[in-house]
PDB file of C-alpha atoms in Angstrom:
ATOM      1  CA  UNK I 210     -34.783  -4.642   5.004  1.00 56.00           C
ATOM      2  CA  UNK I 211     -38.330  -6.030   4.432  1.00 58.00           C
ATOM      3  CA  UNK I 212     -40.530  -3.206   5.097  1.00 63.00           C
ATOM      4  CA  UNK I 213     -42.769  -1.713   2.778  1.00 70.00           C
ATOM      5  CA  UNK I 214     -41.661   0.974   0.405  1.00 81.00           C
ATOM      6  CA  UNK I 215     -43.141   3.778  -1.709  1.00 85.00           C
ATOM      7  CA  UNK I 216     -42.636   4.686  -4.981  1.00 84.00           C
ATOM      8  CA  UNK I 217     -39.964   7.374  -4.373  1.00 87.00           C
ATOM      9  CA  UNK I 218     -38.233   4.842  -1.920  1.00 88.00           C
ATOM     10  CA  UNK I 219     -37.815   1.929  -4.598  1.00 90.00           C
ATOM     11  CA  UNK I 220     -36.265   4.213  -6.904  1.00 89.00           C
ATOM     12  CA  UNK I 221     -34.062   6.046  -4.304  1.00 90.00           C
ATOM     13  CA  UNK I 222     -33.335   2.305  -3.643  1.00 90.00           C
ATOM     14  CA  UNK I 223     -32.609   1.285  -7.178  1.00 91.00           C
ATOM     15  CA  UNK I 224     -30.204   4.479  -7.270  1.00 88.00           C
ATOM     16  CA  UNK I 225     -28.094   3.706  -4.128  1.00 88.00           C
ATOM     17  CA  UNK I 226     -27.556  -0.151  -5.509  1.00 88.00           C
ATOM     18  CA  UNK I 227     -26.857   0.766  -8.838  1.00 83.00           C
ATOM     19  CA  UNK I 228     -24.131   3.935  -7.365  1.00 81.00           C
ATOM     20  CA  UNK I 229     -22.471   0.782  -5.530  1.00 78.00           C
ATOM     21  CA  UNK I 230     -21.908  -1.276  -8.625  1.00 76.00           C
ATOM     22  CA  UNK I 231     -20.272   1.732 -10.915  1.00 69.00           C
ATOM     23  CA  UNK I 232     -17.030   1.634 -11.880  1.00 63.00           C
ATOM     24  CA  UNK I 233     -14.949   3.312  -9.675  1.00 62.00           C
ATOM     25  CA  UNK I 234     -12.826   5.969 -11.595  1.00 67.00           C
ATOM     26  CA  UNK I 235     -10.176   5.739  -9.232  1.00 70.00           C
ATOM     27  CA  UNK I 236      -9.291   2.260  -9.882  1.00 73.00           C
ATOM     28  CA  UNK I 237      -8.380   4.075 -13.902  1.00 78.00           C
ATOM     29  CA  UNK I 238      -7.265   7.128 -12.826  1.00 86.00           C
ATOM     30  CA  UNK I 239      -4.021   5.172 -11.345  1.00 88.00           C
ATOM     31  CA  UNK I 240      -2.945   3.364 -14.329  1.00 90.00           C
ATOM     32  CA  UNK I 241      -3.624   6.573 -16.491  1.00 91.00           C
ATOM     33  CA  UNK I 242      -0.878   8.498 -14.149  1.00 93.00           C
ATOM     34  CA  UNK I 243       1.546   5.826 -13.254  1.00 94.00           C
ATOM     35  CA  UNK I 244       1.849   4.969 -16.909  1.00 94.00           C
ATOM     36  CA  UNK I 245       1.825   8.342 -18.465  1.00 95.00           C
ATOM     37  CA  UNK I 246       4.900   9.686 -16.156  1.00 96.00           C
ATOM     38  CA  UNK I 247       6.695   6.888 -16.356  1.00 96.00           C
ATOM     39  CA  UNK I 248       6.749   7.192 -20.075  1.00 95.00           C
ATOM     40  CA  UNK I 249       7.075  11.036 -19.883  1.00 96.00           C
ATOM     41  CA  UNK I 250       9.849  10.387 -18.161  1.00 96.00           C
ATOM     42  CA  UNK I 251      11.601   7.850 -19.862  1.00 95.00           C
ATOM     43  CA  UNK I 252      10.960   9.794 -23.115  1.00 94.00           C
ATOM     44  CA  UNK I 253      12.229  13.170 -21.715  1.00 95.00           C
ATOM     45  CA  UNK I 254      15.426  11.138 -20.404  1.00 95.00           C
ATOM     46  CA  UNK I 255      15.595   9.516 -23.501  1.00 92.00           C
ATOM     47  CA  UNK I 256      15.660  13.538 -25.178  1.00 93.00           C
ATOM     48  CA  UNK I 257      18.168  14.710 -22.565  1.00 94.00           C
ATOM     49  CA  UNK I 258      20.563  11.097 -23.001  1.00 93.00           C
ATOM     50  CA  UNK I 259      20.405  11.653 -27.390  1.00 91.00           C
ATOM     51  CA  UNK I 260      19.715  15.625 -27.817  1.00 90.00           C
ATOM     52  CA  UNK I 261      22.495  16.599 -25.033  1.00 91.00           C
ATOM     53  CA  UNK I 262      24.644  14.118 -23.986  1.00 92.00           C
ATOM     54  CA  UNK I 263      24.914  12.698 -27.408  1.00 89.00           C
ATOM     55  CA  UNK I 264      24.502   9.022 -25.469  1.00 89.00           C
ATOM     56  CA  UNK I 265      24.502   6.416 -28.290  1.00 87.00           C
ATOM     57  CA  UNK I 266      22.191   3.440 -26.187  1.00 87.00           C
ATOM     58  CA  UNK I 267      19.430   6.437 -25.344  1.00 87.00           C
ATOM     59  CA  UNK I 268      16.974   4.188 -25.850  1.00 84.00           C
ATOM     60  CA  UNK I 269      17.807   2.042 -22.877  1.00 89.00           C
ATOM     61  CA  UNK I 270      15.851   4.185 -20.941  1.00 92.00           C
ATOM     62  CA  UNK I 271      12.743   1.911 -22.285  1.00 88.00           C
ATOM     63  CA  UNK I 272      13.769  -0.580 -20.196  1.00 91.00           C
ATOM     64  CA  UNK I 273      12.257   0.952 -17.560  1.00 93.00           C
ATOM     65  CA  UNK I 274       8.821  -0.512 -18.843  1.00 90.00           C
ATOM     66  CA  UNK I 275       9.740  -4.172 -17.765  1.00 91.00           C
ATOM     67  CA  UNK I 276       9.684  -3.769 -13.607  1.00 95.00           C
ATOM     68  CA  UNK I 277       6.785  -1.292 -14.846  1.00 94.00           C
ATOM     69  CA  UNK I 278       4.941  -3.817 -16.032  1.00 91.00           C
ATOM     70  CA  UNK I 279       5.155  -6.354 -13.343  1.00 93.00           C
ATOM     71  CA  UNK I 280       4.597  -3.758 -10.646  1.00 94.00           C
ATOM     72  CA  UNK I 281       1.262  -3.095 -12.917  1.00 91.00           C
ATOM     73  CA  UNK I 282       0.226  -6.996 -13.259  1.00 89.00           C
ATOM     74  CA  UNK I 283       0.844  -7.525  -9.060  1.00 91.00           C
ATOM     75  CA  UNK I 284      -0.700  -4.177  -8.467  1.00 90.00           C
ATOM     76  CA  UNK I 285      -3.670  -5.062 -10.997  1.00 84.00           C
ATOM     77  CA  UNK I 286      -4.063  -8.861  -8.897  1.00 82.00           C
ATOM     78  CA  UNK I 287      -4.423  -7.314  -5.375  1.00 80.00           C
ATOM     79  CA  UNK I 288      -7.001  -4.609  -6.839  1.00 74.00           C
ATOM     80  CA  UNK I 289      -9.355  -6.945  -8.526  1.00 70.00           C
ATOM     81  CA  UNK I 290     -12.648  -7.046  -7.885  1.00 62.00           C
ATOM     82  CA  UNK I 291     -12.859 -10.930  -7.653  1.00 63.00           C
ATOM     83  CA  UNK I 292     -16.706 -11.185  -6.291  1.00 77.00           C
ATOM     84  CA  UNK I 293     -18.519  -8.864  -9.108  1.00 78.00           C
ATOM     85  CA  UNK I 294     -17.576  -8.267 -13.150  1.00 80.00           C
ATOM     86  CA  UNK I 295     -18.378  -5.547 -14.540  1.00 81.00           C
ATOM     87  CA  UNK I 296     -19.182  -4.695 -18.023  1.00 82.00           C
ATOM     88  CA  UNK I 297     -16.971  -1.476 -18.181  1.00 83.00           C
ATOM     89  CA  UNK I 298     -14.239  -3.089 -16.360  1.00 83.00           C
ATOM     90  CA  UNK I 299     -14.073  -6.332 -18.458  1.00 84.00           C
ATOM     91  CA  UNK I 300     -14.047  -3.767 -21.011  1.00 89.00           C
ATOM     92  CA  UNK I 301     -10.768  -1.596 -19.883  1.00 88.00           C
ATOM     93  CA  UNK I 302      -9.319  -5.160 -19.030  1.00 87.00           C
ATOM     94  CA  UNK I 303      -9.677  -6.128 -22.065  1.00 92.00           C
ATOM     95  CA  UNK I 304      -8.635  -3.485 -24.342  1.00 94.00           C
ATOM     96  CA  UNK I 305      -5.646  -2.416 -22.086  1.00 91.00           C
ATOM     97  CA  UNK I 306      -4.777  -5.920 -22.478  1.00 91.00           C
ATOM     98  CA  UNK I 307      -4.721  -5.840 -26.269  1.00 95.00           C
ATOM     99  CA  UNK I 308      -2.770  -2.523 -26.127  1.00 94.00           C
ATOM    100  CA  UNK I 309      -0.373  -4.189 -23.929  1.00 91.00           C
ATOM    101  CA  UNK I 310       0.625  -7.002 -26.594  1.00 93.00           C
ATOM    102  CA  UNK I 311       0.319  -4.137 -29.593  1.00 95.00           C
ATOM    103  CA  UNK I 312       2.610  -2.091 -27.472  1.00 91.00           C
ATOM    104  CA  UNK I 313       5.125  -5.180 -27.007  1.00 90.00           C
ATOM    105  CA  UNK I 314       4.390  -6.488 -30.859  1.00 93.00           C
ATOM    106  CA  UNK I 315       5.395  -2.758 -32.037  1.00 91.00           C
ATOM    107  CA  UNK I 316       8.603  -2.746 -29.810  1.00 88.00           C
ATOM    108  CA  UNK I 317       9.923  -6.128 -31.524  1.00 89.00           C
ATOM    109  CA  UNK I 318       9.043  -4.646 -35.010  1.00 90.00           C
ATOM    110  CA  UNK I 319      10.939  -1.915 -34.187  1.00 86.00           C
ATOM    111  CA  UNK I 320      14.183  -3.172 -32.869  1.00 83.00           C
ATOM    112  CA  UNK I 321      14.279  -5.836 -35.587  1.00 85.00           C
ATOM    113  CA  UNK I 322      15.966  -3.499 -37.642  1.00 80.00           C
ATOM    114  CA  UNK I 323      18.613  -0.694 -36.807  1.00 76.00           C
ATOM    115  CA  UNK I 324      16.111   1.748 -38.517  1.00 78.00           C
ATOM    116  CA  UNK I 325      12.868   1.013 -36.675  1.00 78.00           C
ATOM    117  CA  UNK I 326      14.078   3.732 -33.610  1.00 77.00           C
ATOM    118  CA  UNK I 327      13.826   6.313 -36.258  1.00 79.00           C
ATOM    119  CA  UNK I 328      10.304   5.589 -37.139  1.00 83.00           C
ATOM    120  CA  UNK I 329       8.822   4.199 -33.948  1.00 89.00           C
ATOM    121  CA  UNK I 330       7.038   7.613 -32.889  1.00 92.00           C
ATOM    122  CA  UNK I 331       4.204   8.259 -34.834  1.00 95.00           C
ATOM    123  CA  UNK I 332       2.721   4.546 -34.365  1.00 95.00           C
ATOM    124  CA  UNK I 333       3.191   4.582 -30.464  1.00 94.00           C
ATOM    125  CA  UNK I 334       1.436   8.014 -30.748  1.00 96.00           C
ATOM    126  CA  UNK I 335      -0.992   6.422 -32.599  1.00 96.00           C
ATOM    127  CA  UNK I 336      -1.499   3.540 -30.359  1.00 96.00           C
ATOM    128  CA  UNK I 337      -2.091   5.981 -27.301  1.00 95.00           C
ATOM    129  CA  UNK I 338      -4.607   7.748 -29.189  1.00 96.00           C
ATOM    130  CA  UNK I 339      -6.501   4.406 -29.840  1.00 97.00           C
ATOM    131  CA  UNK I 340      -6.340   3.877 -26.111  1.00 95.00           C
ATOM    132  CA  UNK I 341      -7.249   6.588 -24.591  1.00 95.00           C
ATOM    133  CA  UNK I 342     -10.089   7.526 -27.352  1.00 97.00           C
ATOM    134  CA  UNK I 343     -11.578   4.130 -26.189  1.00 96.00           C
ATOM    135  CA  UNK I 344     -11.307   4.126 -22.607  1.00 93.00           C
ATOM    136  CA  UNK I 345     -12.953   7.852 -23.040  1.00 93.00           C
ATOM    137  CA  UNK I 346     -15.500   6.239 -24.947  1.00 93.00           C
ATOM    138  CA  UNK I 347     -15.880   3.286 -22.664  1.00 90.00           C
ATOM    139  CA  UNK I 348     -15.629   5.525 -18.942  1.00 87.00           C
ATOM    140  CA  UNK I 349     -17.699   8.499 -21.116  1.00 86.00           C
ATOM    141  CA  UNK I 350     -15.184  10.565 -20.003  1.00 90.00           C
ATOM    142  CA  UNK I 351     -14.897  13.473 -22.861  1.00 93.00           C
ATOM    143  CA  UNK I 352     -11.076  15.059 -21.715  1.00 94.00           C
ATOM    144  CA  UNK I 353     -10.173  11.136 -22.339  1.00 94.00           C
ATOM    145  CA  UNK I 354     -11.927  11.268 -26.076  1.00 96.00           C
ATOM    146  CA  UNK I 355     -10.598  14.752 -26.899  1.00 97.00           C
ATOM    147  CA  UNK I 356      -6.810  13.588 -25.870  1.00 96.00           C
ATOM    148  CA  UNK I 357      -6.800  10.323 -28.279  1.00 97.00           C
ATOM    149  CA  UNK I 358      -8.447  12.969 -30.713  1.00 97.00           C
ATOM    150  CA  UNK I 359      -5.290  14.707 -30.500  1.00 97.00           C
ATOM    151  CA  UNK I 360      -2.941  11.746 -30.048  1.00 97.00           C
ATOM    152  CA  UNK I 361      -4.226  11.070 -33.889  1.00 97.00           C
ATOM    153  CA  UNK I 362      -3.639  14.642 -34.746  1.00 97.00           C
ATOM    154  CA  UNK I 363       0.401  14.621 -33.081  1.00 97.00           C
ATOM    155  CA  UNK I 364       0.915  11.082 -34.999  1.00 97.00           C
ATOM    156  CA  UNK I 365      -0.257  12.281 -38.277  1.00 96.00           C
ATOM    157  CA  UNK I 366       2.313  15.434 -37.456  1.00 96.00           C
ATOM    158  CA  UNK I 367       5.079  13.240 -35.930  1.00 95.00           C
ATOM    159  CA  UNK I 368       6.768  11.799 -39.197  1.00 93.00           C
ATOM    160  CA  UNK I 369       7.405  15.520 -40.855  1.00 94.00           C
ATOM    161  CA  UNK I 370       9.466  16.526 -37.748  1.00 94.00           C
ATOM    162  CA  UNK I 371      13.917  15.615 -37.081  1.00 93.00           C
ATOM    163  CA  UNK I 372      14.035  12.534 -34.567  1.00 89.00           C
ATOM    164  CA  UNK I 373      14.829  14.717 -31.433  1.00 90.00           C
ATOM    165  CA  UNK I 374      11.633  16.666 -31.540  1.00 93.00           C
ATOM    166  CA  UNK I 375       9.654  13.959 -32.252  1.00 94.00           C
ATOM    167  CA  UNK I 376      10.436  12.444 -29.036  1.00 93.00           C
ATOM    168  CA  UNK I 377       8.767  16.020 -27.396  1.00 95.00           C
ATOM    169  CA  UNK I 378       6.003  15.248 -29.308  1.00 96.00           C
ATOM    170  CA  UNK I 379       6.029  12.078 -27.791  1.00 96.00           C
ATOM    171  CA  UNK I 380       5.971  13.587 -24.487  1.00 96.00           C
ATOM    172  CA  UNK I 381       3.166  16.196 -25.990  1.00 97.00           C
ATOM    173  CA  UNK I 382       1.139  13.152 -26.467  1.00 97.00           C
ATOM    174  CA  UNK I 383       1.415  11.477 -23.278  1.00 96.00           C
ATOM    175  CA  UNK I 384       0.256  14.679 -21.522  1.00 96.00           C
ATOM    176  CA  UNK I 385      -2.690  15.178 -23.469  1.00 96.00           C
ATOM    177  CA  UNK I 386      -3.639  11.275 -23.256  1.00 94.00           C
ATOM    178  CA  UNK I 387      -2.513   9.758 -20.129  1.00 94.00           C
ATOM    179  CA  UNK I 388      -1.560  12.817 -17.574  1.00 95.00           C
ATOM    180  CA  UNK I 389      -3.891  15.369 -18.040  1.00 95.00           C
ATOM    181  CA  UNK I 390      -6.718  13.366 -18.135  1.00 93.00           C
ATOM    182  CA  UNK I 391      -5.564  11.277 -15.388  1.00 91.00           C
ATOM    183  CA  UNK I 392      -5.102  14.284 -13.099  1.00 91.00           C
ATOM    184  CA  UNK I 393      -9.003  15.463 -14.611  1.00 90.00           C
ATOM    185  CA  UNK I 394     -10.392  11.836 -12.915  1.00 84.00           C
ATOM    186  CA  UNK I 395      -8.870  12.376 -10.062  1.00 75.00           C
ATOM    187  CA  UNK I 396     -11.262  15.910  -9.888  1.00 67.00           C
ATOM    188  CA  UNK I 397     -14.099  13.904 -11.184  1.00 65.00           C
ATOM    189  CA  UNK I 398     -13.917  11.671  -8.213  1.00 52.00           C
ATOM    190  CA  UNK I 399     -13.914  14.922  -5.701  1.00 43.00           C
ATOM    191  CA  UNK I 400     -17.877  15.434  -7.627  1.00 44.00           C
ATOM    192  CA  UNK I 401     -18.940  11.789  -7.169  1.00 41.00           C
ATOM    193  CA  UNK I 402     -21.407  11.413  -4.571  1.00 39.00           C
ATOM    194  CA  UNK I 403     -20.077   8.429  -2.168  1.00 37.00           C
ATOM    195  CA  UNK I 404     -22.705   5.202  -2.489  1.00 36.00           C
ATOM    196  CA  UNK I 405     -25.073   4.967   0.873  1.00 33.00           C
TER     197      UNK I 405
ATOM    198  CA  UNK C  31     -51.792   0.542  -1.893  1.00 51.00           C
ATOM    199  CA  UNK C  32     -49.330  -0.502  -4.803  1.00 57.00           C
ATOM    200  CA  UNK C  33     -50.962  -3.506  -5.887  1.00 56.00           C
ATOM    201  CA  UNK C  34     -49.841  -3.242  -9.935  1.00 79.00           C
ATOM    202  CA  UNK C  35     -45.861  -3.297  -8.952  1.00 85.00           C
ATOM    203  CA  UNK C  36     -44.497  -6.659  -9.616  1.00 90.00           C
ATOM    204  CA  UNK C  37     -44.970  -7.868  -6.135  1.00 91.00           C
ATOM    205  CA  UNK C  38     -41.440 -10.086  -6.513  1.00 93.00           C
ATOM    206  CA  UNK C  39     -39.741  -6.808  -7.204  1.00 93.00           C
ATOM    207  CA  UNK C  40     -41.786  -4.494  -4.712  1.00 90.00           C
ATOM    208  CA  UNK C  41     -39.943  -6.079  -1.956  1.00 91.00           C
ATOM    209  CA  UNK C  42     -36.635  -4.488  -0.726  1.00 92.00           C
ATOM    210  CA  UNK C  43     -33.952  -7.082  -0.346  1.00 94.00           C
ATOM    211  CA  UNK C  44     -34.980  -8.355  -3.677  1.00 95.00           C
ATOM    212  CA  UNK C  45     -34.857  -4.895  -5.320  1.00 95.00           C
ATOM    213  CA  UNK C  46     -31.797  -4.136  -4.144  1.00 94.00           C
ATOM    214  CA  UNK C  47     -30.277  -7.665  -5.513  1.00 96.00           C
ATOM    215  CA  UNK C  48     -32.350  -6.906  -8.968  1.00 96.00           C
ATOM    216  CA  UNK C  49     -30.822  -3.525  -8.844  1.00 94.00           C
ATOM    217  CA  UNK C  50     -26.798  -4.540  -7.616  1.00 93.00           C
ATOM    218  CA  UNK C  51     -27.058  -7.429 -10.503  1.00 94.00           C
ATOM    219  CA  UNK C  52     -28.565  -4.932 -13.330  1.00 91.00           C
ATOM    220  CA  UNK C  53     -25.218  -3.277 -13.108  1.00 84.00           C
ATOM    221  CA  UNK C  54     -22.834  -6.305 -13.255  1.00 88.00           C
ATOM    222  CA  UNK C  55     -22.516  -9.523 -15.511  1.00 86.00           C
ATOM    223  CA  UNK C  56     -22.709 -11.811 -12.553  1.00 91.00           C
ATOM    224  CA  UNK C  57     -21.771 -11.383  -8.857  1.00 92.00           C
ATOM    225  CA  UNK C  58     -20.688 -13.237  -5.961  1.00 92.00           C
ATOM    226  CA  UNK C  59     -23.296 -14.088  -3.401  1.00 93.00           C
ATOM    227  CA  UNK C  60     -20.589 -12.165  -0.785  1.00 91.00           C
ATOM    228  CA  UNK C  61     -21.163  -9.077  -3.280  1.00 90.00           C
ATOM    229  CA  UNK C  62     -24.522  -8.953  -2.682  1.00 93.00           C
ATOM    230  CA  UNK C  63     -24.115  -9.734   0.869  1.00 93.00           C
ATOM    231  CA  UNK C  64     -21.500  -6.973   1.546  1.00 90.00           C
ATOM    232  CA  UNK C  65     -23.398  -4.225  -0.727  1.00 90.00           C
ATOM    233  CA  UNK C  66     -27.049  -5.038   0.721  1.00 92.00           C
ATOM    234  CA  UNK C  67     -25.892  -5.136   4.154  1.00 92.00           C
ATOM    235  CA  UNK C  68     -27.899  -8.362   4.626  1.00 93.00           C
ATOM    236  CA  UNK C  69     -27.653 -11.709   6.581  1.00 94.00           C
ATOM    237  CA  UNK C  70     -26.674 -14.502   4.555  1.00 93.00           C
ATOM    238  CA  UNK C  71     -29.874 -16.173   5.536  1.00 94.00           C
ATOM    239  CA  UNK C  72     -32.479 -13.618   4.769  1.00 94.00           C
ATOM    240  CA  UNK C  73     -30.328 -13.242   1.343  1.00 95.00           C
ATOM    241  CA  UNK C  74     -30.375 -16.549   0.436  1.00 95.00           C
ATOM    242  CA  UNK C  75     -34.076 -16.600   0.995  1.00 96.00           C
ATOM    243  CA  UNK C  76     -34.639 -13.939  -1.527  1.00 96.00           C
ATOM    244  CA  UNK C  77     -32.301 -15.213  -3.883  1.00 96.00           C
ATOM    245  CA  UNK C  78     -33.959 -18.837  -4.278  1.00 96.00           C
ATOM    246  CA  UNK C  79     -37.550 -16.541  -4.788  1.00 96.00           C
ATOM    247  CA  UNK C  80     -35.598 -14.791  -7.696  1.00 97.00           C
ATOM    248  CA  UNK C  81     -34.805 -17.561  -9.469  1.00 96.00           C
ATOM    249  CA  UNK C  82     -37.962 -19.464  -8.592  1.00 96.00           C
ATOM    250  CA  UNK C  83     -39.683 -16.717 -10.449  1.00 96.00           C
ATOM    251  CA  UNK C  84     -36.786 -16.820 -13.098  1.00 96.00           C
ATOM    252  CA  UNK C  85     -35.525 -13.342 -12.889  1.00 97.00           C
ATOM    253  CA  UNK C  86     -31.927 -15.054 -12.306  1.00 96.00           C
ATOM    254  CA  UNK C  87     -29.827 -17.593 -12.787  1.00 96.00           C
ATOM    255  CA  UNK C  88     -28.104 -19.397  -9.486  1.00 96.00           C
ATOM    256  CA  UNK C  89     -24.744 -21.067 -10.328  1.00 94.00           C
ATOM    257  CA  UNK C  90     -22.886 -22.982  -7.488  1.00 92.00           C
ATOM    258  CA  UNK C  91     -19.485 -23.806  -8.084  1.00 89.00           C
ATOM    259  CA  UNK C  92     -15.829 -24.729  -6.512  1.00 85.00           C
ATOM    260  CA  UNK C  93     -13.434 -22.020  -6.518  1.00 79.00           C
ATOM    261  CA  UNK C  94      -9.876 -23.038  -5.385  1.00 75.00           C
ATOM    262  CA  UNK C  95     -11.379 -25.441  -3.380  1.00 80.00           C
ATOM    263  CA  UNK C  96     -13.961 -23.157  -1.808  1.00 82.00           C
ATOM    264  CA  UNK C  97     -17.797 -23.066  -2.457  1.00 86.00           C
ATOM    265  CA  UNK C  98     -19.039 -20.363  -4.920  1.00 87.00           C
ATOM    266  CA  UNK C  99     -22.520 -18.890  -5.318  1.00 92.00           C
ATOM    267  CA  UNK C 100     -22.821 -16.456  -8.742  1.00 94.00           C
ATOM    268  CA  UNK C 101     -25.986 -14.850  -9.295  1.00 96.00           C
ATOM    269  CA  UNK C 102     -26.619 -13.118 -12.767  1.00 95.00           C
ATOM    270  CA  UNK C 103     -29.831 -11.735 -13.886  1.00 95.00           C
ATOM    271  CA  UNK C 104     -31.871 -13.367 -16.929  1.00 96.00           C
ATOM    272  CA  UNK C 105     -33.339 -11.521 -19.941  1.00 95.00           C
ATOM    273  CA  UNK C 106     -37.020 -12.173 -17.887  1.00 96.00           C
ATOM    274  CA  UNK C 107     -35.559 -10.244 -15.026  1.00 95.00           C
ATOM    275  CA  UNK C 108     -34.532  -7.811 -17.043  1.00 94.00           C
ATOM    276  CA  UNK C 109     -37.905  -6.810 -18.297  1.00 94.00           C
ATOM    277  CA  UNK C 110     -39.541  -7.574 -15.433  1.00 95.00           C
ATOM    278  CA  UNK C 111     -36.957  -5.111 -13.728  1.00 94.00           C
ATOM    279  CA  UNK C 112     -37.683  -2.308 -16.745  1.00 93.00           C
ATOM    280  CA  UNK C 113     -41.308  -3.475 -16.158  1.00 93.00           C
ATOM    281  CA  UNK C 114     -41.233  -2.271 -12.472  1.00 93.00           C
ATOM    282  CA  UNK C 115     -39.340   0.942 -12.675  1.00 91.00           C
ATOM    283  CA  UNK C 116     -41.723   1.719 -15.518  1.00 90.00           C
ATOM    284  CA  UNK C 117     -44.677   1.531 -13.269  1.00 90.00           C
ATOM    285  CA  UNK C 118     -42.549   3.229 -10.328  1.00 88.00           C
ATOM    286  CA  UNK C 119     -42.631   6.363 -12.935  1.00 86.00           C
ATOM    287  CA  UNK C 120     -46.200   5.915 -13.809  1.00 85.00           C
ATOM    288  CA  UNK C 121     -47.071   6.779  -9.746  1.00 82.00           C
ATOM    289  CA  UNK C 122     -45.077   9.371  -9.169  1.00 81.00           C
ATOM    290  CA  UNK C 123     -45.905  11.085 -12.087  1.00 76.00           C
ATOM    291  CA  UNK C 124     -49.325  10.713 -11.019  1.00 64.00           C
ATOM    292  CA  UNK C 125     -48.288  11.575  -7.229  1.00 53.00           C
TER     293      UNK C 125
END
């Protein structure tokens, strides 16, 4: 690797390192889809458990987000890229992080008092919106931007709807934030030319 | 032939670590071992040149009780990098 170069072969060389160190999408994309059906899911069950069944302890269903979350911390520790950080994914690590103990905070507000179920919506909305807008931002991914655009949009609308259909909302929100976007990396990988 | 390029950047192992650490806040000297495809020797040989001309910074450390080598590039190699892809541009736009 010592020979001489031209021009044209420095910056075709600059290129190839520089494709090596960008942040795989992939390693995003996951997190984006495991967490957005899971709580698309849980929310829809949660619909089907209050809405039809008339099931007084729907909300149970959220419990679902504990093994979640320790599947997501091991899966997140056998991923890592220990021998290189990178600016954009110290930056997802770190806001995902803080979302993860606003998520939590908001759950104990919530259940603190019988009343917080009834109002919980519109800020969870909220919180995906903040999420997604910045990882969009961060990743410069614009279906990532334009879904916490519209996660503000559905929490804004969320409090002038009954309970029940708040909860679709909900599940509005998570496709337009975490699922459809997720599924949108996953075709932005297919256009990513591999690294030499 | 090129003789205004930066001649500690016109050199290809040490391009391609200037180029690997311009898109990373520090990385492992495996990192750059695994992603320039070089032996450890010939890699450690361009590394100490680096930092001898103060384009990075060489930190050796203990990490769980093994022996760690992080390499992070310096504001100097930074300009010295924009420097040298400035003058890449300036021959091939007169190529």
């Amino acid at each position: 690797m010592n020979q001489p170069m031209t021009p044209l072969q420095s910056l075709e060389l600059i290129e190839a390192m520089i494709a090596k160190t960008k942040s795989n999408m992939h390693e995003n994309r996951i997190y984006f889809l495991f967490w957005g059906w899971l709580a698309f899911a849980a929310i829809l069950g949660q619909f089907i458990l209050k809405a039809i069944f008339e099931y007084r302890y729907h909300y149970l269903v959220w419990t679902i987000t504990i093994p979640a979350i320790v599947i997501t911390i091991i899966y997140t520790n056998k991923h890592r890229h220990k021998s290189a950080r990178t600016f954009i994914g110290e930056s997802m690590s770190n806001l995902w992080t803080g979302m993860c103990f606003s998520f939590f905070i908001l759950s104990v507000i919530i259940t603190s008092s019988p009343a917080g179920w009834m109002n919980s919506y519109p800020f969870f909305i909220l919180l995906y919106g903040l999420g997604t807008f910045v990882s969009g931002r961060i990743l410069r991914f614009k279906p990532m931007v334009l879904g916490g655009i519209a996660n503000w949009v559905l929490a804004a609308i969320c409090p002038w709807l009954p309970y029940d259909y708040q909860m679709l909302l909900t599940a509005v929100a998570l496709l337009l934030s975490y699922i459809i976007p997720g599924h949108l990396l996953k075709n932005e990988n297919a256009h990513v030319r591999p690294a030499h | 032939m090129f003789k205004d390029l930066d001649p500690i950047l016109h050199s290809q192992l040490r391009l391609a670590i200037m180029s690997l650490l311009i898109g990373v806040q520090e990385a492992e000297f495996t990192f750059l071992k695994e992603k320039t495809g070089a032996t450890a020797g010939n890699l450690s040989v361009q590394v100490q040149k680096l930092k001898e001309a103060g384009y990075i910074e060489v930190v050796k450390q203990f990490k769980d009780n093994y022996p760690q080598t992080l390499c992070k590039i310096t504001a100097k190699g930074i300009d010295a990098f924009a420097q040298y892809v400035e003058d890449l541009k300036g021959y091939l736009g007169r190529a």
